[in-house]
Short mmCIF file of C-alpha atoms and ligand atoms in Angstrom, two decimals:
data_model
loop_
_atom_site.label_atom_id
_atom_site.label_comp_id
_atom_site.label_asym_id
_atom_site.label_seq_id
_atom_site.Cartn_x
_atom_site.Cartn_y
_atom_site.Cartn_z
CA UNK A 1 8.11 46.52 -21.68
CA UNK A 2 6.65 47.83 -17.97
CA UNK A 3 7.40 44.99 -15.80
CA UNK A 4 9.61 46.41 -13.35
CA UNK A 5 6.43 49.18 -12.63
CA UNK A 6 4.28 48.53 -10.09
CA UNK A 7 1.10 50.67 -8.74
CA UNK A 8 1.16 51.65 -5.31
CA UNK A 9 -1.97 53.43 -5.26
CA UNK A 10 -5.19 53.54 -6.52
CA UNK A 11 -7.28 56.91 -6.59
CA UNK A 12 -10.72 55.61 -6.91
CA UNK A 13 -13.13 58.30 -7.92
CA UNK A 14 -16.64 57.23 -6.95
CA UNK A 15 -18.54 60.37 -8.65
CA UNK A 16 -17.73 63.83 -10.11
CA UNK A 17 -20.85 64.89 -8.43
CA UNK A 18 -20.54 67.31 -5.96
CA UNK A 19 -22.56 69.99 -4.11
CA UNK A 20 -19.77 72.94 -3.95
CA UNK A 21 -18.32 74.74 -6.75
CA UNK A 22 -14.65 74.95 -6.17
CA UNK A 23 -13.17 77.25 -9.11
CA UNK A 24 -9.85 74.99 -8.54
CA UNK A 25 -11.37 72.15 -8.96
CA UNK A 26 -9.04 69.53 -10.63
CA UNK A 27 -12.12 67.45 -12.11
CA UNK A 28 -12.41 67.53 -15.94
CA UNK A 29 -14.74 70.69 -17.45
CA UNK A 30 -16.62 68.14 -19.37
CA UNK A 31 -18.55 66.94 -16.00
CA UNK A 32 -21.85 65.98 -18.02
CA UNK A 33 -19.71 63.03 -19.76
CA UNK A 34 -19.00 61.33 -16.59
CA UNK A 35 -22.89 61.13 -15.53
CA UNK A 36 -22.69 56.94 -15.84
CA UNK A 37 -20.99 55.92 -12.92
CA UNK A 38 -19.68 52.10 -12.08
CA UNK A 39 -21.74 50.17 -9.75
CA UNK A 40 -20.26 48.75 -6.50
CA UNK A 41 -19.88 45.16 -8.02
CA UNK A 42 -17.68 46.36 -10.59
CA UNK A 43 -15.64 48.66 -8.19
CA UNK A 44 -15.19 45.69 -5.77
CA UNK A 45 -13.91 44.16 -9.05
CA UNK A 46 -11.44 47.05 -9.64
CA UNK A 47 -9.95 46.58 -6.07
CA UNK A 48 -9.72 42.93 -6.42
CA UNK A 49 -7.53 43.66 -9.52
CA UNK A 50 -5.71 46.09 -8.00
CA UNK A 51 -4.80 44.47 -4.56
CA UNK A 52 -3.49 41.45 -7.11
CA UNK A 53 -1.68 44.33 -8.90
CA UNK A 54 0.45 45.04 -5.75
CA UNK A 55 -1.90 48.18 -4.92
CA UNK A 56 -1.35 49.36 -1.43
CA UNK A 57 -3.25 52.19 -0.66
CA UNK A 58 -6.77 53.08 -2.37
CA UNK A 59 -7.87 56.63 -1.98
CA UNK A 60 -11.88 57.23 -2.18
CA UNK A 61 -12.42 60.60 -3.92
CA UNK A 62 -14.63 62.61 -6.45
CA UNK A 63 -16.38 65.08 -7.00
CA UNK A 64 -17.88 63.87 -3.29
CA UNK A 65 -17.40 60.24 -2.69
CA UNK A 66 -19.76 60.24 0.31
CA UNK A 67 -22.98 61.24 -2.48
CA UNK A 68 -22.18 57.25 -2.58
CA UNK A 69 -22.44 56.42 1.16
CA UNK A 70 -23.37 52.45 0.48
CA UNK A 71 -20.66 52.15 -2.18
CA UNK A 72 -18.27 54.17 0.41
CA UNK A 73 -18.70 51.51 2.85
CA UNK A 74 -18.89 48.41 1.01
CA UNK A 75 -15.52 49.63 -1.00
CA UNK A 76 -13.85 50.51 2.46
CA UNK A 77 -14.84 47.00 3.68
CA UNK A 78 -13.38 45.59 0.37
CA UNK A 79 -9.93 47.50 0.43
CA UNK A 80 -9.51 46.08 4.13
CA UNK A 81 -10.28 42.74 3.35
CA UNK A 82 -8.03 43.12 0.55
CA UNK A 83 -5.38 44.30 3.05
CA UNK A 84 -5.34 47.64 1.37
CA UNK A 85 -4.79 51.20 3.55
CA UNK A 86 -8.00 53.04 2.78
CA UNK A 87 -8.32 56.82 2.58
CA UNK A 88 -11.77 59.11 2.00
CA UNK A 89 -10.85 62.39 0.48
CA UNK A 90 -14.02 64.66 1.17
CA UNK A 91 -15.10 67.82 1.89
CA UNK A 92 -16.96 66.76 4.87
CA UNK A 93 -20.73 68.12 4.21
CA UNK A 94 -22.14 64.86 4.24
CA UNK A 95 -19.90 63.03 7.01
CA UNK A 96 -22.59 62.69 9.69
CA UNK A 97 -22.13 60.32 12.92
CA UNK A 98 -23.99 57.63 11.42
CA UNK A 99 -22.14 57.43 8.35
CA UNK A 100 -18.71 57.93 10.35
CA UNK A 101 -19.38 55.03 12.49
CA UNK A 102 -19.84 52.51 9.47
CA UNK A 103 -16.97 53.76 7.62
CA UNK A 104 -15.08 52.91 10.81
CA UNK A 105 -16.61 49.80 11.20
CA UNK A 106 -15.76 48.73 7.86
CA UNK A 107 -11.57 49.50 8.45
CA UNK A 108 -11.26 53.15 6.92
CA UNK A 109 -8.05 54.04 7.92
CA UNK A 110 -7.65 58.04 6.98
CA UNK A 111 -9.68 60.75 6.28
CA UNK A 112 -8.83 63.59 4.77
CA UNK A 113 -11.21 66.98 5.03
CA UNK A 114 -10.87 69.90 2.69
CA UNK A 115 -11.47 73.40 3.61
CA UNK A 116 -11.71 76.16 1.15
CA UNK A 117 -10.26 78.74 3.45
CA UNK A 118 -10.15 79.34 7.19
CA UNK A 119 -12.87 81.66 7.91
CA UNK A 120 -16.54 81.48 6.66
CA UNK A 121 -17.00 84.54 4.47
CA UNK A 122 -14.21 83.65 2.32
CA UNK A 123 -14.60 79.73 2.72
CA UNK A 124 -18.29 79.89 1.66
CA UNK A 125 -17.53 82.05 -1.24
CA UNK A 126 -15.26 80.01 -2.87
CA UNK A 127 -17.22 76.93 -2.07
CA UNK A 128 -20.61 78.46 -3.69
CA UNK A 129 -22.46 77.18 -0.81
CA UNK A 130 -22.71 78.40 3.19
CA UNK A 131 -21.24 74.75 4.17
CA UNK A 132 -17.81 75.91 6.13
CA UNK A 133 -19.77 75.67 9.87
CA UNK A 134 -20.46 72.29 8.74
CA UNK A 135 -17.28 71.35 7.90
CA UNK A 136 -15.87 72.81 10.91
CA UNK A 137 -18.33 70.27 12.91
CA UNK A 138 -17.05 67.44 10.31
CA UNK A 139 -13.60 67.83 11.06
CA UNK A 140 -14.18 68.37 15.24
CA UNK A 141 -16.15 65.39 15.25
CA UNK A 142 -13.39 62.96 13.17
CA UNK A 143 -10.46 64.51 15.11
CA UNK A 144 -12.07 62.65 18.44
CA UNK A 145 -12.43 59.70 16.83
CA UNK A 146 -9.68 56.74 16.25
CA UNK A 147 -8.73 57.33 12.53
CA UNK A 148 -6.01 59.37 10.99
CA UNK A 149 -7.39 62.76 9.64
CA UNK A 150 -5.91 65.42 7.59
CA UNK A 151 -7.23 68.86 7.21
CA UNK A 152 -6.14 69.81 3.11
CA UNK A 153 -6.27 73.14 1.88
CA UNK A 154 -5.73 74.26 -1.96
CA UNK A 155 -3.82 77.77 -1.53
CA UNK A 156 -4.55 80.28 -4.25
CA UNK A 157 -4.37 84.22 -4.67
CA UNK A 158 -7.36 84.69 -2.54
CA UNK A 159 -6.76 82.63 0.60
CA UNK A 160 -2.93 82.27 0.70
CA UNK A 161 -2.23 85.52 2.49
CA UNK A 162 -4.25 83.62 5.05
CA UNK A 163 -2.32 80.22 5.26
CA UNK A 164 -1.44 81.02 9.37
CA UNK A 165 -4.77 81.18 9.99
CA UNK A 166 -5.64 77.52 8.15
CA UNK A 167 -2.69 76.15 10.51
CA UNK A 168 -4.45 77.65 13.30
CA UNK A 169 -7.73 76.19 12.55
CA UNK A 170 -5.92 72.60 12.55
CA UNK A 171 -4.75 73.78 16.08
CA UNK A 172 -7.93 74.47 17.05
CA UNK A 173 -9.67 71.63 16.06
CA UNK A 174 -7.25 69.18 17.28
CA UNK A 175 -6.01 67.98 13.49
CA UNK A 176 -2.36 66.80 13.51
CA UNK A 177 -1.76 66.72 9.81
CA UNK A 178 -2.38 69.54 7.38
CA UNK A 179 -1.65 69.19 3.84
CA UNK A 180 -1.38 72.97 1.63
CA UNK A 181 -1.00 72.39 -1.98
CA UNK A 182 -0.81 75.32 -4.41
CA UNK A 183 -3.73 75.48 -7.28
CA UNK A 184 -1.93 73.74 -10.22
CA UNK A 185 -2.46 74.73 -14.02
CA UNK A 186 -4.75 71.84 -14.79
CA UNK A 187 -8.65 71.18 -14.55
CA UNK A 188 -10.79 74.19 -13.38
CA UNK A 189 -7.84 75.60 -12.21
CA UNK A 190 -6.50 76.15 -15.71
CA UNK A 191 -9.63 77.71 -16.66
CA UNK A 192 -9.51 79.93 -14.09
CA UNK A 193 -5.65 80.38 -13.78
CA UNK A 194 -5.47 84.25 -14.22
CA UNK A 195 -8.16 84.68 -11.31
CA UNK A 196 -6.56 81.98 -9.13
CA UNK A 197 -2.59 81.78 -9.36
CA UNK A 198 -0.97 83.80 -6.77
CA UNK A 199 1.81 86.31 -7.33
CA UNK A 200 5.41 85.13 -6.40
CA UNK A 201 5.49 87.61 -3.07
CA UNK A 202 2.25 85.83 -1.76
CA UNK A 203 3.72 82.44 -2.68
CA UNK A 204 7.30 83.24 -0.56
CA UNK A 205 5.34 84.92 1.97
CA UNK A 206 3.04 81.91 2.82
CA UNK A 207 6.27 79.73 2.21
CA UNK A 208 7.85 81.39 5.18
CA UNK A 209 4.98 81.58 7.36
CA UNK A 210 4.35 77.89 6.87
CA UNK A 211 8.33 77.13 7.86
CA UNK A 212 7.96 79.27 10.83
CA UNK A 213 4.52 77.64 11.43
CA UNK A 214 6.21 73.99 11.38
CA UNK A 215 9.28 74.88 13.57
CA UNK A 216 6.67 76.11 16.24
CA UNK A 217 4.78 73.10 15.91
CA UNK A 218 6.98 70.25 15.43
CA UNK A 219 6.31 66.89 16.60
CA UNK A 220 2.44 68.25 17.60
CA UNK A 221 1.89 68.89 13.66
CA UNK A 222 3.03 67.67 10.41
CA UNK A 223 2.58 70.10 7.67
CA UNK A 224 2.73 69.16 3.94
CA UNK A 225 3.27 72.18 1.52
CA UNK A 226 3.29 71.79 -2.14
CA UNK A 227 4.99 74.92 -3.81
CA UNK A 228 3.71 75.99 -6.93
CA UNK A 229 6.23 74.88 -9.56
CA UNK A 230 5.48 77.88 -11.77
CA UNK A 231 7.74 79.99 -9.52
CA UNK A 232 10.28 77.33 -8.78
CA UNK A 233 13.05 76.67 -11.34
CA UNK A 234 12.29 72.94 -11.90
CA UNK A 235 8.75 71.52 -12.16
CA UNK A 236 7.32 69.02 -9.83
CA UNK A 237 7.97 65.11 -10.28
CA UNK A 238 4.41 64.75 -11.36
CA UNK A 239 2.89 61.60 -10.13
CA UNK A 240 6.56 60.33 -9.29
CA UNK A 241 6.81 59.56 -13.21
CA UNK A 242 3.64 58.55 -15.63
CA UNK A 243 2.28 55.33 -15.02
CA UNK A 244 5.20 54.30 -12.78
CA UNK A 245 3.18 54.18 -9.04
CA UNK A 246 -0.38 55.66 -9.35
CA UNK A 247 -3.05 55.08 -11.13
CA UNK A 248 -7.00 56.72 -11.54
CA UNK A 249 -10.02 55.21 -12.14
CA UNK A 250 -12.59 57.82 -12.83
CA UNK A 251 -16.37 57.63 -12.11
CA UNK A 252 -17.24 56.23 -15.86
CA UNK A 253 -14.25 53.58 -15.39
CA UNK A 254 -11.68 54.86 -17.77
CA UNK A 255 -7.82 54.45 -16.03
CA UNK A 256 -5.51 57.37 -15.99
CA UNK A 257 -2.32 57.69 -15.08
CA UNK A 258 -2.80 61.01 -13.28
CA UNK A 259 -6.44 62.55 -12.26
CA UNK A 260 -5.81 65.77 -14.44
CA UNK A 261 -4.98 63.38 -17.65
CA UNK A 262 -8.50 63.26 -19.15
CA UNK A 263 -7.45 66.61 -20.39
CA UNK A 264 -5.35 65.03 -22.85
CA UNK A 265 -7.02 64.47 -25.87
CA UNK A 266 -4.21 63.26 -27.93
CA UNK A 267 -4.19 59.83 -26.24
CA UNK A 268 -7.08 57.22 -25.69
CA UNK A 269 -7.92 56.03 -22.44
CA UNK A 270 -8.89 52.10 -21.86
CA UNK A 271 -11.92 51.33 -19.46
CA UNK A 272 -12.15 48.72 -16.47
CA UNK A 273 -15.91 47.85 -18.02
CA UNK A 274 -13.40 46.65 -21.59
CA UNK A 275 -10.28 45.61 -20.16
CA UNK A 276 -8.89 44.37 -17.09
CA UNK A 277 -6.78 46.62 -15.07
CA UNK A 278 -3.69 44.44 -15.43
CA UNK A 279 -3.94 44.82 -19.01
CA UNK A 280 -4.20 48.52 -18.76
CA UNK A 281 -1.43 49.11 -16.24
CA UNK A 282 1.15 47.00 -18.18
CA UNK A 283 -0.08 47.28 -21.83
CA UNK A 284 -2.54 50.06 -22.75
CA UNK A 285 -0.62 52.70 -25.33
CA UNK A 286 -1.52 55.70 -22.48
CA UNK A 287 0.42 54.05 -19.81
CA UNK A 288 3.20 53.42 -21.88
CA UNK A 289 3.25 56.69 -23.80
CA UNK A 290 5.65 58.73 -21.33
CA UNK A 291 6.59 55.88 -19.10
CA UNK A 292 10.38 56.04 -17.76
CA UNK A 293 12.60 58.34 -19.93
CA UNK A 294 12.75 56.93 -23.17
CA UNK A 295 10.13 59.31 -24.54
CA UNK A 296 11.69 62.41 -23.25
CA UNK A 297 12.69 65.03 -25.61
CA UNK A 298 15.63 67.49 -25.59
CA UNK A 299 16.11 69.16 -22.87
CA UNK A 300 14.97 66.27 -20.66
CA UNK A 301 16.78 63.55 -22.63
CA UNK A 302 20.52 64.64 -21.75
CA UNK A 303 19.28 66.50 -18.36
CA UNK A 304 20.95 65.13 -15.15
CA UNK A 305 17.28 65.83 -13.30
CA UNK A 306 15.28 63.60 -15.68
CA UNK A 307 15.20 60.71 -13.35
CA UNK A 308 14.40 63.29 -10.71
CA UNK A 309 11.20 65.27 -12.00
CA UNK A 310 10.64 62.83 -14.96
CA UNK A 311 10.11 66.11 -17.09
CA UNK A 312 7.47 67.45 -15.45
CA UNK A 313 3.55 67.31 -15.71
CA UNK A 314 2.25 65.94 -18.93
CA UNK A 315 -1.07 67.05 -18.53
CA UNK A 316 0.54 71.30 -17.94
CA UNK A 317 2.55 70.36 -20.83
CA UNK A 318 -0.49 69.23 -23.15
CA UNK A 319 -2.62 72.07 -22.08
CA UNK A 320 -0.02 74.95 -22.25
CA UNK A 321 1.38 73.64 -25.66
CA UNK A 322 -1.17 71.18 -27.27
CA UNK A 323 1.52 68.02 -27.10
CA UNK A 324 1.74 66.09 -23.70
CA UNK A 325 5.15 64.73 -24.77
CA UNK A 326 7.05 68.11 -24.05
CA UNK A 327 9.12 69.39 -21.45
CA UNK A 328 6.70 70.64 -19.24
CA UNK A 329 7.46 74.55 -19.46
CA UNK A 330 6.92 75.04 -15.85
CA UNK A 331 10.80 74.16 -16.09
CA UNK A 332 13.16 77.15 -16.84
CA UNK A 333 15.25 75.03 -19.30
CA UNK A 334 12.11 74.43 -21.23
CA UNK A 335 12.33 76.19 -25.00
CA UNK A 336 8.63 77.02 -24.31
CA UNK A 337 8.93 78.29 -20.49
CA UNK A 338 7.76 81.73 -21.70
CA UNK A 339 4.45 80.28 -21.83
CA UNK A 340 4.31 80.00 -18.23
CA UNK A 341 6.11 83.01 -17.60
CA UNK A 342 3.68 85.31 -19.23
CA UNK A 343 0.81 84.12 -17.30
CA UNK A 344 2.69 84.60 -14.05
CA UNK A 345 3.84 88.13 -15.18
CA UNK A 346 0.11 88.86 -15.95
CA UNK A 347 -1.14 88.10 -12.60
CA UNK A 348 1.87 90.17 -11.03
CA UNK A 349 0.94 93.09 -13.23
CA UNK A 350 -2.98 92.76 -13.02
CA UNK A 351 -4.31 94.97 -10.20
CA UNK A 352 -7.24 92.96 -9.75
CA UNK A 353 -7.84 89.29 -9.89
CA UNK A 354 -9.84 87.94 -13.12
CA UNK A 355 -13.47 86.92 -12.38
CA UNK A 356 -13.69 83.20 -11.08
CA UNK A 357 -15.41 80.63 -12.64
CA UNK A 358 -17.22 78.39 -10.37
CA UNK A 359 -16.79 74.81 -11.19
CA UNK A 360 -20.24 73.45 -12.96
CA UNK A 361 -21.89 70.19 -14.05
S1 LIG B 401 -12.55 70.37 -5.13
FE1 LIG B 401 -14.76 71.63 -4.35
S2 LIG B 401 -15.91 71.08 -6.32
FE2 LIG B 401 -13.79 69.99 -6.92
S3 LIG B 401 -14.90 68.07 -5.50
FE3 LIG B 401 -13.63 68.94 -4.27
S4 LIG B 401 -15.09 70.02 -2.85
FE4 LIG B 401 -16.21 69.19 -4.85
S1 LIG B 402 14.93 69.89 -18.25
FE1 LIG B 402 13.31 68.07 -17.99
S2 LIG B 402 14.31 66.68 -16.59
FE2 LIG B 402 15.50 68.64 -17.05
S3 LIG B 402 14.87 70.05 -15.32
FE3 LIG B 402 13.58 70.27 -16.90
S4 LIG B 402 11.58 69.21 -17.07
FE4 LIG B 402 13.15 68.06 -15.64
#
């Protein structure tokens, strides 16, 4: 059934432990369920199986992956040996010069460092720890090294009005690639939705400012801006289609078509401790559940965009409706679109955002 599908990218979540408490973290809410983590030998086997399946890129993430520094170095080395491009997704607070040396020596191709906001006071408040200065130092040190670097910032109601300052920070420290992504309706961000989602005016203002900056910095800095689909007419093509290009291996070994998919409690997700990765990719019920267009209900089934956005996000559909097999309610054509407009109207009407609940183990 799934022979035409080949995974191009693996997200390897080494741990969900993290010293920060971002209220928009996409990690699952029941973090304690993931305390048992795959060991380095199993991760090496997973990388070998991924390479055999045709995976070209590995993104090491978490939680905070550098809380397992030895595993990071060993796995970057294995990825390089197997010809896969490697990316470390980190918040940077443990990225010492020594670890950086070892990672680059092992063949690391790219580092993505996140900041919570451009200025320390708000950034530290969102992170739940005084770490902003350490992150800036890490960004500055990595920018001088022979490795590709991206500065990432998740935008939400509390920091989106400072988006120009995020770009100015990147210019100051010498970063040539910036990724700005609006908080989405899953993980901790879903729990914090009334506190985090920006108003339509904020989103539109930020979009204009980012476009202006991208024009000004053309040729010097690449800026990727992922817009919030709750204010767009159509949803985003989540993961470029369920089980079509991406797979995620969680710290405990379970394999997901999307990093937020653990929230879908109606599916059983297999583990690399029990099944080969190739079997999970090609044969498992979870990967085949929403592959392609055959599963689609109306209005997606007869929609001309069904192979453009693939019916939107399955996790968002599940969290909002209780059924991952429905059209994403973020789509204006969904009969349940009011579930999204009710949230955005509540946000616009509220004089103050709701209180933030920090991510906690
Ligand atoms: S989003 Fe924040 S809390 Fe979640 S893993 Fe990243 S740095 Fe840690
Ligand atoms: S109806 Fe389905 S396929 Fe069409 S735009 Fe909406 S989500 Fe996409």
